[in-house]
Amino acid sequence: MTLSVTQAVLDGAKLVDLSTSSVRELNAALHALAPDSNETFWKVAHPNGRHAIAAGLDADIDIEIDGPVGYYCAGMNKRGRVVINGNAGVGVGENMMSGFIHVKGDASQSAGATAHGGLLVIDGNASARCGISMKGIDIVVKGSVGHLSAFMGQAGSLVVLGDAGEALGDSLYEARLFVRGTVAGLGADCIEKEMRDEHKALLAEKLKAAGILGEVDIGEFRRYGSARTLYHFHVDNVSSY
Amino acid sequence: MNDLTNTPRTKPRASATFDEYTLSEIRRAAATGIYDIRGAGAKRKLPHFDDLLFLGASMSRYPLEGYREKCSTEVVLGTRFARKPIELKIPITIAGMSFGSLSANAKEALGRGASAMGTSTTTGDGGMTNEERGHSTQLVYQYLPSRYGMNPDDLKRADAIEVVVGQGAKPGGGGMLLGQKITERVAGMRTLPVGIDQRSACRHPDWTGPDDLEIKIEELREITDWEKPIYVKVGAARPYYDTALAVKSGADVVVVDGMQGGTAATQEIFIEHVGIPTLAAVRQAVKALQDLGMHRKVQLIVSGGIRNGADVAKALALGADAVAIGTAALVALGDNDPHWQGEYEKLGTTAGAYDDWHEGRDPAGITTQDPELMKRLDPVAAGRRLANYLAVLTLECQTIARACGKSHVHNLEPEDLVALTIEAAAMANVPLAGTNWIPGSNGNF
Amino acid sequence: MCGIVGLFIKDPKLEPQLGALLAEMLDIMCDRGPDSAGFAVYGSGKDGTVKLTLRGPAGTDFAAIGTALGHEVTPRDTHAVLTVPAAAEADVRAALKSRFPAIDVISTGARMELYKEIGLPADVAKRFKLETMSGTHAIGHTRMATESAVTTDGAHPFSTGSDQCLVHNGSLSNHAGLRRRLEREGLTLTTENDSEVAAAYLTYRMREGDTLGEALEHSLGDLDGFYTFVVGTESGFGVLRDPIACKPAVMAETDQYVAFGSEYRALAGLPGIENARVFEPEPAKVYFWDRAA
């Protein structure tokens, strides 16, 4: 890799300014980090909604992005801790494996789509299809989520402090959903389930991970999950397929 | 009462509309209340490559000697943007088939056979296995709507990435894998409960349309540092537009799968009634590439019903860079072999017609996850059979190319072909044999 | 399949910059639609006059046409704006048709001017000197052609009536049938483009007495498929996304403007964007910003 990034050092961090460096240069530098690198704190300036910023991270590092990002920010993240000081475009943290992503603004559609692990925290709202086909990620949305959130959710948990849009958890597999506000409608095979102590403990664990344990009353949340009636094809369910 | 015994009577007359198959399907539907699901591709009679013929060399053109004069077959895929294009020794690749739909032994055999011949295999819905990666020297990793088992490590150890928009058996439909085949290992790879009937999405979860696909492809390139060729696979429906849009989205390679292309499990009605035949799709896809000035720059792989070297040569002559085989490869491994006739009969079918691939009871041990059945397939021997078959396809294709005077199979041209039927002439955009008549729109799609 | 941008100015101080801001937004959306581009700008108008945007073959001598017809003409590359008394519009159209058959009238309105051409959006904007235009609001579009041909007629915006235009991102699935229905109702469609059907549908609904908002509401029931629409009128602009909302949309609002972009990138260069209210329009909800309101 012969690419280089325009770098400076700010508050002990490597600074990459995307008004002078390209996303390709930034990502190439991040991918080239040696496992024992001491360059573990990066700042990204002027993202201006560019796509695929910090995609494909596989390093135990911190990245702070100062402004709004475009599609697929931190896509397929492994281990990285990414903070976005602004809104995130479509598919933030899509297919994340592990690590942490914190969106300080709103997230667009398909936040955390198909992600296998890690924690995604969104301070604002997430729009449609938040957590679609989630496969193990934990998502905590402090605002509300749009329609078809957790569609076909397979595993992991979605915690929503605000409201959920239409068709929440449609065709849900085993993902666990907790919503504090109103739910505009449940999707096919998604039902409200009893909130037992073990679920409260689980929710507390997720809120703690998101750093907001104690800020909200766990008793205000309701739990939703799969009725598991679509797990085997049956003629009486035909309208739900 | 009249005595009718001596009155001549007409024979019982079966309906052409309500034929035996149709009647049996109505009864099955009435009894179960669910559509028929099966594997394999379209089984109805379709206009196909059989309806085309090559014009060999004679006086106006000179053929090449079969054993002494070279006829090359190598193909390079992904020359547009990828830093590490794929180099195949033969213009025949193995199409995407999932671990889950196929047994681990079958996947291993595909890898062994393809690698022996210097070509690639392709994963399917459900992720990459170590067996498959280990036995395939060149492996294309499919990126599907379900994203089952998708992870960046496998993405990085793949040799190419194939973004699947659709497949020929079901353009516009999602995948299915029924409970019988969701074993613990398959379920684990897909993050699904064991034994459930899995439903795959028909659209990707985080992009729709070519304008957003362009951004998705950019992300995949960023994650893999612009090394891997990125294919876009579509089911043949509107191949002119789909090919053009795949190019505009930034694809390195376009894969067009005709309606004869197989599937592990799809509604019969979908397989037989949605999409267009491979023959009708090739020229449209090629025309799109030509109109954009990208023919041979973005490579085209055609699949769906490729059986012999003539099919390969005809697809190449119509403008494809390579073909992919699925069903034929499974047959080479041993699928539907008469050796297992007694067992096929127990399943209510016969060798050659067995297509309940979703039920996981394949006597040949290929479309199954049953450990006992799987053992019947020796991956080494089956891999050898596949390598032999690929060798024959290649030799046959070369035979035809030499007869047409070509020192590389890619120098076959549509002008080397004529059609036997008006339908084939119109679809393939080549003249009816013995005439200069090309019915239809003369290349305008 | 496309990129859409729109800018509605609230603070008159920003009006001289309308074209320059829109040109920058359009430029960034080149990736989403490299085939063609177009834009409608709502600039100044004079009481009692209408502006006809004309399009002719390259090299058309628009000044001569203006002189021949006796009306003021402002040429811009392959397009020109002919300003005529409102009462004379029908006569001018008839004269254009008979005397200058190579000239198309692509829009009409008290204030709207409409420009579109094939080519890279950034180049198209330059050809028409978009950056020099001023006005109250404007809508632009970059096109990646899906099924219909890459032609100037197929470029967006589609004019839906006097001072009205529409741009579309997405793909309709019932436009062929709807086209036949609209043609029976007497509407004339000139392209195979699904977006033109959407535009004609809105024109039809408004002819039947709908307001633009009502027409958009009706389209939720009658148009099938995927769409994000941005429509312009003499006094404002509206946004509608289909109920599934597959195609992206981002909006930003400040005291100075309301802006629309298919992606945030398009909005990133707007003044004061750092402090704007940035949000995504909800699916199946009609949004409208109006100067009169």
PDB file of C-alpha atoms in Angstrom, chain C residues 16-250:
ATOM      1  CA  PRO C  16     -29.015  35.362  -5.465  1.00  0.00           C
ATOM      2  CA  GLN C  17     -27.076  32.225  -4.436  1.00  0.00           C
ATOM      3  CA  LEU C  18     -29.835  29.742  -5.294  1.00  0.00           C
ATOM      4  CA  GLY C  19     -28.288  28.555  -8.552  1.00  0.00           C
ATOM      5  CA  ALA C  20     -24.776  28.341  -7.166  1.00  0.00           C
ATOM      6  CA  LEU C  21     -25.900  26.287  -4.167  1.00  0.00           C
ATOM      7  CA  LEU C  22     -28.034  23.978  -6.296  1.00  0.00           C
ATOM      8  CA  ALA C  23     -25.197  23.475  -8.781  1.00  0.00           C
ATOM      9  CA  GLU C  24     -22.932  22.275  -5.987  1.00  0.00           C
ATOM     10  CA  MET C  25     -25.627  19.906  -4.702  1.00  0.00           C
ATOM     11  CA  LEU C  26     -26.218  18.551  -8.203  1.00  0.00           C
ATOM     12  CA  ASP C  27     -22.508  18.061  -8.748  1.00  0.00           C
ATOM     13  CA  ILE C  28     -22.216  15.824  -5.678  1.00  0.00           C
ATOM     14  CA  MET C  29     -25.122  13.686  -6.891  1.00  0.00           C
ATOM     15  CA  CYS C  30     -23.328  12.827 -10.182  1.00  0.00           C
ATOM     16  CA  ASP C  31     -22.527   9.348  -8.779  1.00  0.00           C
ATOM     17  CA  ARG C  32     -26.178   8.499  -8.350  1.00  0.00           C
ATOM     18  CA  GLY C  33     -27.106   9.546 -11.869  1.00  0.00           C
ATOM     19  CA  PRO C  34     -24.373   9.986 -14.455  1.00  0.00           C
ATOM     20  CA  ASP C  35     -26.618   9.751 -17.544  1.00  0.00           C
ATOM     21  CA  SER C  36     -28.457  13.055 -17.583  1.00  0.00           C
ATOM     22  CA  ALA C  37     -29.482  15.947 -15.419  1.00  0.00           C
ATOM     23  CA  GLY C  38     -32.059  18.645 -15.205  1.00  0.00           C
ATOM     24  CA  PHE C  39     -33.335  21.362 -12.954  1.00  0.00           C
ATOM     25  CA  ALA C  40     -36.223  23.760 -12.536  1.00  0.00           C
ATOM     26  CA  VAL C  41     -35.570  27.203 -11.115  1.00  0.00           C
ATOM     27  CA  TYR C  42     -38.262  29.528  -9.798  1.00  0.00           C
ATOM     28  CA  GLY C  43     -36.889  32.982 -10.532  1.00  0.00           C
ATOM     29  CA  SER C  44     -38.395  36.352 -11.174  1.00  0.00           C
ATOM     30  CA  GLY C  45     -41.589  36.901 -13.093  1.00  0.00           C
ATOM     31  CA  LYS C  46     -43.529  39.852 -14.374  1.00  0.00           C
ATOM     32  CA  ASP C  47     -47.233  40.250 -13.752  1.00  0.00           C
ATOM     33  CA  GLY C  48     -49.274  39.356 -16.768  1.00  0.00           C
ATOM     34  CA  THR C  49     -46.477  37.452 -18.501  1.00  0.00           C
ATOM     35  CA  VAL C  50     -45.528  33.787 -18.734  1.00  0.00           C
ATOM     36  CA  LYS C  51     -42.171  32.226 -19.353  1.00  0.00           C
ATOM     37  CA  LEU C  52     -41.973  29.431 -21.915  1.00  0.00           C
ATOM     38  CA  THR C  53     -38.819  27.345 -21.718  1.00  0.00           C
ATOM     39  CA  LEU C  54     -37.914  26.289 -25.244  1.00  0.00           C
ATOM     40  CA  ARG C  55     -35.553  23.545 -26.273  1.00  0.00           C
ATOM     41  CA  GLY C  56     -34.044  23.256 -29.708  1.00  0.00           C
ATOM     42  CA  PRO C  57     -31.312  21.397 -31.545  1.00  0.00           C
ATOM     43  CA  ALA C  58     -27.739  22.482 -30.822  1.00  0.00           C
ATOM     44  CA  GLY C  59     -26.975  25.734 -32.637  1.00  0.00           C
ATOM     45  CA  THR C  60     -30.546  26.984 -32.687  1.00  0.00           C
ATOM     46  CA  ASP C  61     -30.653  30.774 -33.200  1.00  0.00           C
ATOM     47  CA  PHE C  62     -33.059  31.577 -30.406  1.00  0.00           C
ATOM     48  CA  ALA C  63     -32.536  35.315 -30.759  1.00  0.00           C
ATOM     49  CA  ALA C  64     -33.872  35.119 -34.301  1.00  0.00           C
ATOM     50  CA  ILE C  65     -36.920  33.203 -33.071  1.00  0.00           C
ATOM     51  CA  GLY C  66     -37.531  35.881 -30.461  1.00  0.00           C
ATOM     52  CA  THR C  67     -37.264  38.588 -33.056  1.00  0.00           C
ATOM     53  CA  ALA C  68     -39.528  36.737 -35.458  1.00  0.00           C
ATOM     54  CA  LEU C  69     -42.173  36.290 -32.786  1.00  0.00           C
ATOM     55  CA  GLY C  70     -41.670  39.751 -31.345  1.00  0.00           C
ATOM     56  CA  HIS C  71     -40.996  38.604 -27.781  1.00  0.00           C
ATOM     57  CA  GLU C  72     -38.140  38.799 -25.336  1.00  0.00           C
ATOM     58  CA  VAL C  73     -35.912  35.718 -25.413  1.00  0.00           C
ATOM     59  CA  THR C  74     -33.035  34.660 -23.142  1.00  0.00           C
ATOM     60  CA  PRO C  75     -30.990  31.849 -24.705  1.00  0.00           C
ATOM     61  CA  ARG C  76     -29.005  29.377 -22.597  1.00  0.00           C
ATOM     62  CA  ASP C  77     -27.206  26.744 -24.653  1.00  0.00           C
ATOM     63  CA  THR C  78     -29.855  24.424 -26.176  1.00  0.00           C
ATOM     64  CA  HIS C  79     -32.639  26.081 -24.197  1.00  0.00           C
ATOM     65  CA  ALA C  80     -34.132  29.563 -24.111  1.00  0.00           C
ATOM     66  CA  VAL C  81     -36.733  31.354 -22.082  1.00  0.00           C
ATOM     67  CA  LEU C  82     -39.350  33.248 -24.083  1.00  0.00           C
ATOM     68  CA  THR C  83     -41.323  35.761 -22.055  1.00  0.00           C
ATOM     69  CA  VAL C  84     -44.743  36.551 -23.488  1.00  0.00           C
ATOM     70  CA  PRO C  85     -47.936  38.220 -22.277  1.00  0.00           C
ATOM     71  CA  ALA C  86     -50.115  35.609 -20.608  1.00  0.00           C
ATOM     72  CA  ALA C  87     -52.945  36.347 -22.993  1.00  0.00           C
ATOM     73  CA  ALA C  88     -50.707  35.663 -25.978  1.00  0.00           C
ATOM     74  CA  GLU C  89     -49.423  32.243 -24.811  1.00  0.00           C
ATOM     75  CA  ALA C  90     -51.756  30.170 -26.998  1.00  0.00           C
ATOM     76  CA  ASP C  91     -50.934  32.227 -30.087  1.00  0.00           C
ATOM     77  CA  VAL C  92     -47.199  32.005 -29.433  1.00  0.00           C
ATOM     78  CA  ARG C  93     -47.386  28.240 -28.975  1.00  0.00           C
ATOM     79  CA  ALA C  94     -49.296  27.931 -32.241  1.00  0.00           C
ATOM     80  CA  ALA C  95     -46.775  30.138 -34.042  1.00  0.00           C
ATOM     81  CA  LEU C  96     -43.870  28.114 -32.640  1.00  0.00           C
ATOM     82  CA  LYS C  97     -45.479  24.896 -33.773  1.00  0.00           C
ATOM     83  CA  SER C  98     -46.079  26.065 -37.331  1.00  0.00           C
ATOM     84  CA  ARG C  99     -43.013  28.231 -37.909  1.00  0.00           C
ATOM     85  CA  PHE C 100     -40.378  26.487 -35.752  1.00  0.00           C
ATOM     86  CA  PRO C 101     -41.349  22.801 -35.620  1.00  0.00           C
ATOM     87  CA  ALA C 102     -37.907  21.765 -34.311  1.00  0.00           C
ATOM     88  CA  ILE C 103     -38.523  23.744 -31.108  1.00  0.00           C
ATOM     89  CA  ASP C 104     -40.181  22.050 -28.110  1.00  0.00           C
ATOM     90  CA  VAL C 105     -41.877  23.950 -25.323  1.00  0.00           C
ATOM     91  CA  ILE C 106     -40.793  21.995 -22.253  1.00  0.00           C
ATOM     92  CA  SER C 107     -42.296  24.134 -19.549  1.00  0.00           C
ATOM     93  CA  THR C 108     -44.492  27.080 -18.896  1.00  0.00           C
ATOM     94  CA  GLY C 109     -45.095  29.200 -15.870  1.00  0.00           C
ATOM     95  CA  ALA C 110     -45.059  32.632 -14.372  1.00  0.00           C
ATOM     96  CA  ARG C 111     -41.684  32.000 -12.734  1.00  0.00           C
ATOM     97  CA  MET C 112     -40.449  28.470 -13.504  1.00  0.00           C
ATOM     98  CA  GLU C 113     -37.663  27.827 -15.986  1.00  0.00           C
ATOM     99  CA  LEU C 114     -36.695  24.240 -16.767  1.00  0.00           C
ATOM    100  CA  TYR C 115     -33.442  22.897 -18.221  1.00  0.00           C
ATOM    101  CA  LYS C 116     -32.355  19.333 -18.910  1.00  0.00           C
ATOM    102  CA  GLU C 117     -29.826  17.520 -21.042  1.00  0.00           C
ATOM    103  CA  ILE C 118     -27.994  14.238 -21.303  1.00  0.00           C
ATOM    104  CA  GLY C 119     -24.477  14.170 -19.961  1.00  0.00           C
ATOM    105  CA  LEU C 120     -22.713  14.294 -16.638  1.00  0.00           C
ATOM    106  CA  PRO C 121     -24.783  16.462 -14.266  1.00  0.00           C
ATOM    107  CA  ALA C 122     -21.866  18.741 -13.422  1.00  0.00           C
ATOM    108  CA  ASP C 123     -21.358  19.459 -17.134  1.00  0.00           C
ATOM    109  CA  VAL C 124     -25.066  19.975 -17.725  1.00  0.00           C
ATOM    110  CA  ALA C 125     -25.205  22.527 -14.905  1.00  0.00           C
ATOM    111  CA  LYS C 126     -22.248  24.393 -16.395  1.00  0.00           C
ATOM    112  CA  ARG C 127     -23.720  24.458 -19.905  1.00  0.00           C
ATOM    113  CA  PHE C 128     -26.789  26.243 -18.613  1.00  0.00           C
ATOM    114  CA  LYS C 129     -24.821  28.436 -16.180  1.00  0.00           C
ATOM    115  CA  LEU C 130     -26.956  27.239 -13.292  1.00  0.00           C
ATOM    116  CA  GLU C 131     -24.524  28.855 -10.873  1.00  0.00           C
ATOM    117  CA  THR C 132     -25.575  32.319 -12.109  1.00  0.00           C
ATOM    118  CA  MET C 133     -29.300  31.837 -11.555  1.00  0.00           C
ATOM    119  CA  SER C 134     -31.216  33.342  -8.681  1.00  0.00           C
ATOM    120  CA  GLY C 135     -34.661  32.646  -7.363  1.00  0.00           C
ATOM    121  CA  THR C 136     -36.777  31.433  -4.485  1.00  0.00           C
ATOM    122  CA  HIS C 137     -36.571  27.699  -4.954  1.00  0.00           C
ATOM    123  CA  ALA C 138     -35.239  25.074  -7.310  1.00  0.00           C
ATOM    124  CA  ILE C 139     -35.303  21.323  -7.851  1.00  0.00           C
ATOM    125  CA  GLY C 140     -32.651  19.266  -9.583  1.00  0.00           C
ATOM    126  CA  HIS C 141     -32.172  15.690 -10.640  1.00  0.00           C
ATOM    127  CA  THR C 142     -29.385  13.368 -11.771  1.00  0.00           C
ATOM    128  CA  ARG C 143     -30.484  10.274 -13.646  1.00  0.00           C
ATOM    129  CA  MET C 144     -29.228   6.700 -13.899  1.00  0.00           C
ATOM    130  CA  ALA C 145     -31.603   5.415 -16.565  1.00  0.00           C
ATOM    131  CA  THR C 146     -33.226   2.100 -15.655  1.00  0.00           C
ATOM    132  CA  GLU C 147     -35.531   0.972 -18.439  1.00  0.00           C
ATOM    133  CA  SER C 148     -36.286   3.961 -20.622  1.00  0.00           C
ATOM    134  CA  ALA C 149     -33.757   5.463 -22.982  1.00  0.00           C
ATOM    135  CA  VAL C 150     -31.092   8.003 -22.079  1.00  0.00           C
ATOM    136  CA  THR C 151     -32.578  10.966 -23.921  1.00  0.00           C
ATOM    137  CA  THR C 152     -33.165  14.599 -23.159  1.00  0.00           C
ATOM    138  CA  ASP C 153     -36.899  13.941 -23.040  1.00  0.00           C
ATOM    139  CA  GLY C 154     -36.290  11.189 -20.530  1.00  0.00           C
ATOM    140  CA  ALA C 155     -34.344  13.501 -18.251  1.00  0.00           C
ATOM    141  CA  HIS C 156     -36.067  14.993 -15.230  1.00  0.00           C
ATOM    142  CA  PRO C 157     -37.733  17.236 -14.159  1.00  0.00           C
ATOM    143  CA  PHE C 158     -41.009  16.505 -15.873  1.00  0.00           C
ATOM    144  CA  SER C 159     -43.265  19.504 -16.082  1.00  0.00           C
ATOM    145  CA  THR C 160     -46.737  18.691 -14.831  1.00  0.00           C
ATOM    146  CA  GLY C 161     -48.472  21.948 -15.587  1.00  0.00           C
ATOM    147  CA  SER C 162     -47.939  25.655 -15.312  1.00  0.00           C
ATOM    148  CA  ASP C 163     -45.155  26.313 -12.801  1.00  0.00           C
ATOM    149  CA  GLN C 164     -45.253  22.656 -11.770  1.00  0.00           C
ATOM    150  CA  CYS C 165     -42.597  20.004 -12.072  1.00  0.00           C
ATOM    151  CA  LEU C 166     -41.672  16.639 -10.633  1.00  0.00           C
ATOM    152  CA  VAL C 167     -38.502  14.650 -10.095  1.00  0.00           C
ATOM    153  CA  HIS C 168     -38.465  10.998  -9.058  1.00  0.00           C
ATOM    154  CA  ASN C 169     -36.074   8.450  -7.612  1.00  0.00           C
ATOM    155  CA  GLY C 170     -37.241   4.856  -7.697  1.00  0.00           C
ATOM    156  CA  SER C 171     -39.098   2.597 -10.045  1.00  0.00           C
ATOM    157  CA  LEU C 172     -42.854   2.320 -10.557  1.00  0.00           C
ATOM    158  CA  SER C 173     -44.350  -1.105 -11.226  1.00  0.00           C
ATOM    159  CA  ASN C 174     -47.767  -0.185 -12.629  1.00  0.00           C
ATOM    160  CA  HIS C 175     -46.888   2.721 -14.902  1.00  0.00           C
ATOM    161  CA  ALA C 176     -47.801   0.993 -18.170  1.00  0.00           C
ATOM    162  CA  GLY C 177     -51.413   0.480 -17.186  1.00  0.00           C
ATOM    163  CA  LEU C 178     -51.641   3.885 -15.612  1.00  0.00           C
ATOM    164  CA  ARG C 179     -50.217   5.450 -18.768  1.00  0.00           C
ATOM    165  CA  ARG C 180     -53.015   3.891 -20.839  1.00  0.00           C
ATOM    166  CA  ARG C 181     -55.584   5.216 -18.376  1.00  0.00           C
ATOM    167  CA  LEU C 182     -54.122   8.741 -18.459  1.00  0.00           C
ATOM    168  CA  GLU C 183     -53.960   8.726 -22.249  1.00  0.00           C
ATOM    169  CA  ARG C 184     -57.653   7.826 -22.352  1.00  0.00           C
ATOM    170  CA  GLU C 185     -58.215  10.851 -20.114  1.00  0.00           C
ATOM    171  CA  GLY C 186     -56.604  12.979 -22.784  1.00  0.00           C
ATOM    172  CA  LEU C 187     -53.127  13.481 -21.353  1.00  0.00           C
ATOM    173  CA  THR C 188     -50.172  13.433 -23.713  1.00  0.00           C
ATOM    174  CA  LEU C 189     -47.082  11.523 -22.674  1.00  0.00           C
ATOM    175  CA  THR C 190     -43.965  11.830 -24.768  1.00  0.00           C
ATOM    176  CA  THR C 191     -41.541   9.282 -23.246  1.00  0.00           C
ATOM    177  CA  GLU C 192     -41.533   5.692 -22.007  1.00  0.00           C
ATOM    178  CA  ASN C 193     -40.378   6.986 -18.642  1.00  0.00           C
ATOM    179  CA  ASP C 194     -42.238   5.820 -15.525  1.00  0.00           C
ATOM    180  CA  SER C 195     -41.575   9.160 -13.856  1.00  0.00           C
ATOM    181  CA  GLU C 196     -43.402  11.016 -16.602  1.00  0.00           C
ATOM    182  CA  VAL C 197     -46.439   8.876 -15.807  1.00  0.00           C
ATOM    183  CA  ALA C 198     -46.214  10.021 -12.192  1.00  0.00           C
ATOM    184  CA  ALA C 199     -46.003  13.639 -13.356  1.00  0.00           C
ATOM    185  CA  ALA C 200     -48.943  13.210 -15.703  1.00  0.00           C
ATOM    186  CA  TYR C 201     -50.905  11.538 -12.936  1.00  0.00           C
ATOM    187  CA  LEU C 202     -50.469  14.595 -10.711  1.00  0.00           C
ATOM    188  CA  THR C 203     -51.483  16.877 -13.572  1.00  0.00           C
ATOM    189  CA  TYR C 204     -54.579  14.734 -14.092  1.00  0.00           C
ATOM    190  CA  ARG C 205     -55.539  14.810 -10.418  1.00  0.00           C
ATOM    191  CA  MET C 206     -55.119  18.583 -10.260  1.00  0.00           C
ATOM    192  CA  ARG C 207     -57.170  18.961 -13.413  1.00  0.00           C
ATOM    193  CA  GLU C 208     -59.879  17.039 -11.563  1.00  0.00           C
ATOM    194  CA  GLY C 209     -59.739  19.626  -8.805  1.00  0.00           C
ATOM    195  CA  ASP C 210     -57.128  18.279  -6.392  1.00  0.00           C
ATOM    196  CA  THR C 211     -54.654  20.574  -4.758  1.00  0.00           C
ATOM    197  CA  LEU C 212     -51.097  19.386  -5.188  1.00  0.00           C
ATOM    198  CA  GLY C 213     -51.178  17.999  -1.661  1.00  0.00           C
ATOM    199  CA  GLU C 214     -54.369  16.078  -2.421  1.00  0.00           C
ATOM    200  CA  ALA C 215     -52.919  14.807  -5.677  1.00  0.00           C
ATOM    201  CA  LEU C 216     -49.901  13.469  -3.795  1.00  0.00           C
ATOM    202  CA  GLU C 217     -52.186  11.801  -1.259  1.00  0.00           C
ATOM    203  CA  HIS C 218     -54.069  10.123  -4.093  1.00  0.00           C
ATOM    204  CA  SER C 219     -50.867   8.910  -5.663  1.00  0.00           C
ATOM    205  CA  LEU C 220     -50.271   6.774  -2.565  1.00  0.00           C
ATOM    206  CA  GLY C 221     -53.248   4.695  -3.614  1.00  0.00           C
ATOM    207  CA  ASP C 222     -52.772   4.695  -7.371  1.00  0.00           C
ATOM    208  CA  LEU C 223     -49.012   4.425  -7.904  1.00  0.00           C
ATOM    209  CA  ASP C 224     -47.391   1.068  -7.183  1.00  0.00           C
ATOM    210  CA  GLY C 225     -43.682   0.534  -6.712  1.00  0.00           C
ATOM    211  CA  PHE C 226     -40.922   2.569  -5.159  1.00  0.00           C
ATOM    212  CA  TYR C 227     -40.635   6.310  -5.262  1.00  0.00           C
ATOM    213  CA  THR C 228     -39.349   9.410  -3.653  1.00  0.00           C
ATOM    214  CA  PHE C 229     -40.906  12.436  -5.356  1.00  0.00           C
ATOM    215  CA  VAL C 230     -40.023  16.064  -5.064  1.00  0.00           C
ATOM    216  CA  VAL C 231     -42.483  18.404  -6.761  1.00  0.00           C
ATOM    217  CA  GLY C 232     -42.247  22.108  -7.345  1.00  0.00           C
ATOM    218  CA  THR C 233     -44.982  24.706  -7.633  1.00  0.00           C
ATOM    219  CA  GLU C 234     -44.986  28.447  -8.143  1.00  0.00           C
ATOM    220  CA  SER C 235     -44.903  29.055  -4.414  1.00  0.00           C
ATOM    221  CA  GLY C 236     -43.260  26.024  -2.875  1.00  0.00           C
ATOM    222  CA  PHE C 237     -42.218  22.445  -3.000  1.00  0.00           C
ATOM    223  CA  GLY C 238     -43.441  19.090  -1.732  1.00  0.00           C
ATOM    224  CA  VAL C 239     -41.935  15.703  -0.883  1.00  0.00           C
ATOM    225  CA  LEU C 240     -43.472  12.250  -0.854  1.00  0.00           C
ATOM    226  CA  ARG C 241     -41.965   8.800  -0.283  1.00  0.00           C
ATOM    227  CA  ASP C 242     -43.728   5.495  -0.897  1.00  0.00           C
ATOM    228  CA  PRO C 243     -44.901   3.525   2.162  1.00  0.00           C
ATOM    229  CA  ILE C 244     -41.879   1.187   2.064  1.00  0.00           C
ATOM    230  CA  ALA C 245     -39.437   4.076   1.624  1.00  0.00           C
ATOM    231  CA  CYS C 246     -36.665   2.140  -0.089  1.00  0.00           C
ATOM    232  CA  LYS C 247     -35.117   5.151  -1.745  1.00  0.00           C
ATOM    233  CA  PRO C 248     -33.188   7.543   0.438  1.00  0.00           C
ATOM    234  CA  ALA C 249     -34.145  11.089   1.390  1.00  0.00           C
ATOM    235  CA  VAL C 250     -32.606  13.602   3.759  1.00  0.00           C
TER     236      VAL C 250
END
